[in-house]
XYZ file of N, CA and C in Angstrom:
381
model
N -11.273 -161.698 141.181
C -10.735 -160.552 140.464
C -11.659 -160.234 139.300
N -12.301 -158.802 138.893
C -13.312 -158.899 138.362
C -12.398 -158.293 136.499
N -10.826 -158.386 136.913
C -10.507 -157.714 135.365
C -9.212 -156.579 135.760
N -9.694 -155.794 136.714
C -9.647 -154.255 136.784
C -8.118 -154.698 137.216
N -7.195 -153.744 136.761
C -5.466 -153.707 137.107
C -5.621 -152.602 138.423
N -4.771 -153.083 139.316
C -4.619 -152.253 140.523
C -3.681 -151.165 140.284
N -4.349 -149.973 140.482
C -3.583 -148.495 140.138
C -2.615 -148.376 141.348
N -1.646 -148.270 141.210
C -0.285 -147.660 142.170
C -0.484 -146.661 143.002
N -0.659 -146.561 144.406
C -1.028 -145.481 144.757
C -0.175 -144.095 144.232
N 0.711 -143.932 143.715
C 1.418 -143.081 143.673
C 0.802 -142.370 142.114
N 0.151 -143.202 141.596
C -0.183 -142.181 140.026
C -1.852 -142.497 140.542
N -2.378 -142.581 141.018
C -3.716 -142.807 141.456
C -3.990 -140.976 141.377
N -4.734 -140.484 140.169
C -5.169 -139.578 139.752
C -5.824 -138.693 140.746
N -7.294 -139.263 141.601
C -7.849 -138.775 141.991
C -7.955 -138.312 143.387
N -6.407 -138.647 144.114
C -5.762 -138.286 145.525
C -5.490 -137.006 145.255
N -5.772 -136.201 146.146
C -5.214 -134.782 146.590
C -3.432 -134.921 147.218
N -2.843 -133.967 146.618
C -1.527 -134.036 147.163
C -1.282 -134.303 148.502
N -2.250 -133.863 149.546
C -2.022 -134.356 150.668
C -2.195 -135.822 150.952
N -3.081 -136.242 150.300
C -3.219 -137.827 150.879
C -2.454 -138.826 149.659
N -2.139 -138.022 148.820
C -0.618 -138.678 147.909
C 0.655 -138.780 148.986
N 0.906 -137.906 149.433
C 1.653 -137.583 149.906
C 1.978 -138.539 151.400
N 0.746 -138.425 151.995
C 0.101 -138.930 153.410
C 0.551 -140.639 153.022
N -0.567 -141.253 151.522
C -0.360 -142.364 151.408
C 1.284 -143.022 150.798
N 2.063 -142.032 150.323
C 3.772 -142.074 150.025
C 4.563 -142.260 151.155
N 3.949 -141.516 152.132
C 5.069 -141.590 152.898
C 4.905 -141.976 154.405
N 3.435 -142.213 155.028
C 3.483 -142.620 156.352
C 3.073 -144.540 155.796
N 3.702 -145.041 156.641
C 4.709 -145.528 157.819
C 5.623 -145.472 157.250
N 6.232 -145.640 155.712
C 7.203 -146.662 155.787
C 8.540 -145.280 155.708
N 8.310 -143.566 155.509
C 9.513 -142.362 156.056
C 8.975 -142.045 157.254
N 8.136 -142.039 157.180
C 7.856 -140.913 158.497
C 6.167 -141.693 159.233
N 6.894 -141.431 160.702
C 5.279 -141.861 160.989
C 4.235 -141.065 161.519
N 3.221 -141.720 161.213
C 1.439 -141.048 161.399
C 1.601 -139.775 162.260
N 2.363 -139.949 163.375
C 2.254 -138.616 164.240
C 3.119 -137.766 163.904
N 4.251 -138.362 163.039
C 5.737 -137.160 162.572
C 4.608 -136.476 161.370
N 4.122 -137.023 160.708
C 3.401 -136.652 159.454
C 2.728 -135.195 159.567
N 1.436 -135.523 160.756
C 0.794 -134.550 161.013
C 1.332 -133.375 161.792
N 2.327 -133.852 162.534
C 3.226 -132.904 163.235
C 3.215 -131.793 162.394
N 4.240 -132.536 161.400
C 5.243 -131.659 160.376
C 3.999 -130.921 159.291
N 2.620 -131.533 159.352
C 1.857 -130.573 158.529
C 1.731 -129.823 158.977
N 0.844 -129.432 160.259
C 0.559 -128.963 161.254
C 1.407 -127.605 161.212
N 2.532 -127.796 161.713
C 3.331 -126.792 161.970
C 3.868 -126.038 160.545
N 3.829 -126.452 159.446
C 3.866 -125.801 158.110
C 2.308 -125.255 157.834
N 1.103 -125.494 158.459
C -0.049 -124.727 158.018
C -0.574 -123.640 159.164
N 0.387 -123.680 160.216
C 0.275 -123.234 161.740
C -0.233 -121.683 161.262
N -1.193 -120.692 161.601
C -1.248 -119.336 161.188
C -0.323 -118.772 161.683
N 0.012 -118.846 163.149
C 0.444 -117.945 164.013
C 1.913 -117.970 163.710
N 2.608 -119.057 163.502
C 3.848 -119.307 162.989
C 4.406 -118.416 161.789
N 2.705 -118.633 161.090
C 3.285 -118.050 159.232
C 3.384 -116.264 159.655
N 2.495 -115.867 160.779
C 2.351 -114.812 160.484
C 3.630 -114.337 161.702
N 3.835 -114.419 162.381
C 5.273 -114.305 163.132
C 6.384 -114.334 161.707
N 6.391 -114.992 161.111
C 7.426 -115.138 159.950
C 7.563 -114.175 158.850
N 6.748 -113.875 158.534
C 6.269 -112.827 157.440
C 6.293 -111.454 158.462
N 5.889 -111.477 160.028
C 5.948 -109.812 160.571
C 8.091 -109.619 160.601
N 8.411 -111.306 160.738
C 10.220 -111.040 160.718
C 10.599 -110.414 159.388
N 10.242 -111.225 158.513
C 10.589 -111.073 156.730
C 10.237 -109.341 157.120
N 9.184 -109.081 156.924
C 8.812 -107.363 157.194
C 9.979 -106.689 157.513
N 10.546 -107.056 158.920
C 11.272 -105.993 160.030
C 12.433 -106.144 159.739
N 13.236 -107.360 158.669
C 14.133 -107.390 158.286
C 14.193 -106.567 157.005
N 13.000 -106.742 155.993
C 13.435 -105.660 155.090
C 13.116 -104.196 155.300
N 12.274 -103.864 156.413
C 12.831 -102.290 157.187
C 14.516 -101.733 157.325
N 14.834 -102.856 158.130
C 16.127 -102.523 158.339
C 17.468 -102.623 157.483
N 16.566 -103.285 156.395
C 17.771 -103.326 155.321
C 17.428 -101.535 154.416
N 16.044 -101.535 154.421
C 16.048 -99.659 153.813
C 16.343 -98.860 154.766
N 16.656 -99.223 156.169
C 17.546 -98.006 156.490
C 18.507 -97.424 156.259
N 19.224 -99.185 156.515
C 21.011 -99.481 155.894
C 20.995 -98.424 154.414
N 19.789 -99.006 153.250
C 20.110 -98.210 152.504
C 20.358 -96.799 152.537
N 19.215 -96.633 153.484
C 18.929 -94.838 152.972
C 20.229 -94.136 153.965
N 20.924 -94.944 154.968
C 21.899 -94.119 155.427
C 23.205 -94.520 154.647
N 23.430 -95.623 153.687
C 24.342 -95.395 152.711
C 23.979 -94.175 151.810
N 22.984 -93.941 151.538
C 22.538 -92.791 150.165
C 22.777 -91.394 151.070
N 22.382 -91.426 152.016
C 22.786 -90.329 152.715
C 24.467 -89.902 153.357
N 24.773 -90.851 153.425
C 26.798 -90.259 153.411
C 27.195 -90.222 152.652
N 26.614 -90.951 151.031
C 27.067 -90.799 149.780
C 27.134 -88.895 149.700
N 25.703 -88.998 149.776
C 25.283 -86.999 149.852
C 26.221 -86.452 150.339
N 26.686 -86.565 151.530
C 27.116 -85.787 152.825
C 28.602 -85.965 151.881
N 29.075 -86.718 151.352
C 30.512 -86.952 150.378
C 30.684 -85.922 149.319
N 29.374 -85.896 148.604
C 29.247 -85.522 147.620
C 29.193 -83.864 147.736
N 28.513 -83.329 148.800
C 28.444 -82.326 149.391
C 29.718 -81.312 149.512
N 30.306 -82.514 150.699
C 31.499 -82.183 151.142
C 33.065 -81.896 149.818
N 32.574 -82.545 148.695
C 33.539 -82.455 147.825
C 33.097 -81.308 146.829
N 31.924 -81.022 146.827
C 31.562 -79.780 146.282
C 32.316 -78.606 147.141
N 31.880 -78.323 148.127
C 32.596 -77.764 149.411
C 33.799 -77.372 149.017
N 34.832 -78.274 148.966
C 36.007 -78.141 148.999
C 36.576 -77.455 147.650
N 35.915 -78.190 146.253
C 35.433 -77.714 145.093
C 35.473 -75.950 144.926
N 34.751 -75.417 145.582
C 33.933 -74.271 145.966
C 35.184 -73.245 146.432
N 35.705 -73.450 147.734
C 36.914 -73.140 147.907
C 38.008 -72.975 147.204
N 38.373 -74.669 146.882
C 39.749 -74.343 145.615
C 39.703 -73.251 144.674
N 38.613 -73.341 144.176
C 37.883 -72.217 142.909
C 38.245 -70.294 143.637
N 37.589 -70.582 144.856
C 37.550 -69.166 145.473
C 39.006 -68.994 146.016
N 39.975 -69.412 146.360
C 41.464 -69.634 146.690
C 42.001 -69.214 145.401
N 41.910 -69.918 143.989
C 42.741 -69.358 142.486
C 41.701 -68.288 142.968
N 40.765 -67.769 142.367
C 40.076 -66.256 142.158
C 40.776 -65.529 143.087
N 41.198 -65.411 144.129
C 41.560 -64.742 145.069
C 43.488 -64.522 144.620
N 43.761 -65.697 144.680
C 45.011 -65.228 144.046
C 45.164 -64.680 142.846
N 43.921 -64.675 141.952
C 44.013 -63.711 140.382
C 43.458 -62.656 140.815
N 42.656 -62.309 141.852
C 41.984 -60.949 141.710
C 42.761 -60.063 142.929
N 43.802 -60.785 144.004
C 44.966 -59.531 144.377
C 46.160 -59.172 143.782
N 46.096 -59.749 142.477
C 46.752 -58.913 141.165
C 48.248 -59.542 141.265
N 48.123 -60.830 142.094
C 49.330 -61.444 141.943
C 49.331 -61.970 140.226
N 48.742 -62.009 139.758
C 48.375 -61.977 138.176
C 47.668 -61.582 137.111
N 47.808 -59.999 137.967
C 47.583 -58.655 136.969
C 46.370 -58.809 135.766
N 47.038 -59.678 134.753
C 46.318 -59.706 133.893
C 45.023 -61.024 133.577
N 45.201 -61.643 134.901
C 44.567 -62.791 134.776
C 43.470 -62.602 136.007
N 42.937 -60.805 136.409
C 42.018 -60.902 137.072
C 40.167 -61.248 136.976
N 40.163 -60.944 135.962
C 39.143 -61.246 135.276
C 38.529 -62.563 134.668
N 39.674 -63.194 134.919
C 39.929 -65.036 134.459
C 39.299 -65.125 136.318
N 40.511 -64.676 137.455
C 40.135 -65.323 138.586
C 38.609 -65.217 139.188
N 38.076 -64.093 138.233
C 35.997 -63.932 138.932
C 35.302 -64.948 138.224
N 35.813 -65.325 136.769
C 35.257 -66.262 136.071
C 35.498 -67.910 136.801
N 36.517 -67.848 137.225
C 37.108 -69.234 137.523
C 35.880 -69.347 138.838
N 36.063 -68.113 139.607
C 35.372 -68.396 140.847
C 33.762 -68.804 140.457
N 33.347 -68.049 139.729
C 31.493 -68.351 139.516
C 31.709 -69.515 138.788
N 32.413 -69.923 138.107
C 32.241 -71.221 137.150
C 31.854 -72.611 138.433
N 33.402 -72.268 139.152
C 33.465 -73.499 140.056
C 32.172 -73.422 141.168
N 31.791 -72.537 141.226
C 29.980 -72.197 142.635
C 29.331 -72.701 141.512
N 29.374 -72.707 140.507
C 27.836 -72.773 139.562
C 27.843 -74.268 139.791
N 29.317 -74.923 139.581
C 29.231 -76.233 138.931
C 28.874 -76.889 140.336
N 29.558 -76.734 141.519
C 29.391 -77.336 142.504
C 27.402 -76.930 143.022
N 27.330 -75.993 142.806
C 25.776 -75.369 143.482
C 25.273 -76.454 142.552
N 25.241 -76.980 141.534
C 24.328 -77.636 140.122
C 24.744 -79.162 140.869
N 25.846 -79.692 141.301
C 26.186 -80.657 142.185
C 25.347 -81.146 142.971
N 25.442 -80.375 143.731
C 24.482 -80.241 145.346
C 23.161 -80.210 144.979
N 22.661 -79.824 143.825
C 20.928 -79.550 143.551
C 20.644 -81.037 142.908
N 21.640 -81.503 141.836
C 21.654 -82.796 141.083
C 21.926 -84.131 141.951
N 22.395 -84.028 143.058
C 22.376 -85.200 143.476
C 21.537 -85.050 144.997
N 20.889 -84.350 145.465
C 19.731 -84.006 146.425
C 18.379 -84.365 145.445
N 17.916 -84.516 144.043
C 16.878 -85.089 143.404
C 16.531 -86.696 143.340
């Protein structure tokens, strides 16, 4: 023995994680051929890149999902303008065949108010 203390393989500085790793754990977890197996198939290209074209095609199909939630949101939003639009033109119509005489001029206002607000609707949530 010339002095020198025997370094532990496990803090032995100048091992690369793989052969830290290699010298940690084959034989006594895993053996020599499970070892390389299991590298092997974690450094595999064809594997990584099959995996990453899935990761891809899964988050395609999750922005569809989105964009056809954002799009019936619209088609909602639309549709309640719509109806909006109507109600408005239904009072105007009942103020301007003079079923309330003096409130005809209220029913043309009521009507353009409710088109403006719904038309400003439909333009504001189509941006």
């Amino acid at each position: 023995d010339d002095g020198e203390a025997a370094v532990p393989i496990s803090e032995d500085t100048t091992l690369t994680p793989l052969q830290h790793h290699f010298q940690t754990l084959v034989p006594e977890t895993v053996s020599y051929v499970d070892f390389w197996t299991r590298y092997y198939y974690r450094c595999d290209p064809d594997r990584i890149a099959k995996e990453w074209e899935r990761q891809d095609r899964i988050e395609e199909l999750r922005q569809i999902q989105r964009q056809r939630e954002r799009d019936e949101a619209l088609k909602e939003v639309a549709e309640a303008a719509e109806a909006a639009i109507r109600l408005g033109r239904s009072a105007a119509t009942f103020f301007k065949e003079g079923l309330l005489r003096s409130g005809a001029a209220a029913g043309h206002a009521v009507e353009e108010a409710l088109t403006n607000v719904a038309e400003e609707a439909i333009v504001g949530v189509g941006e």
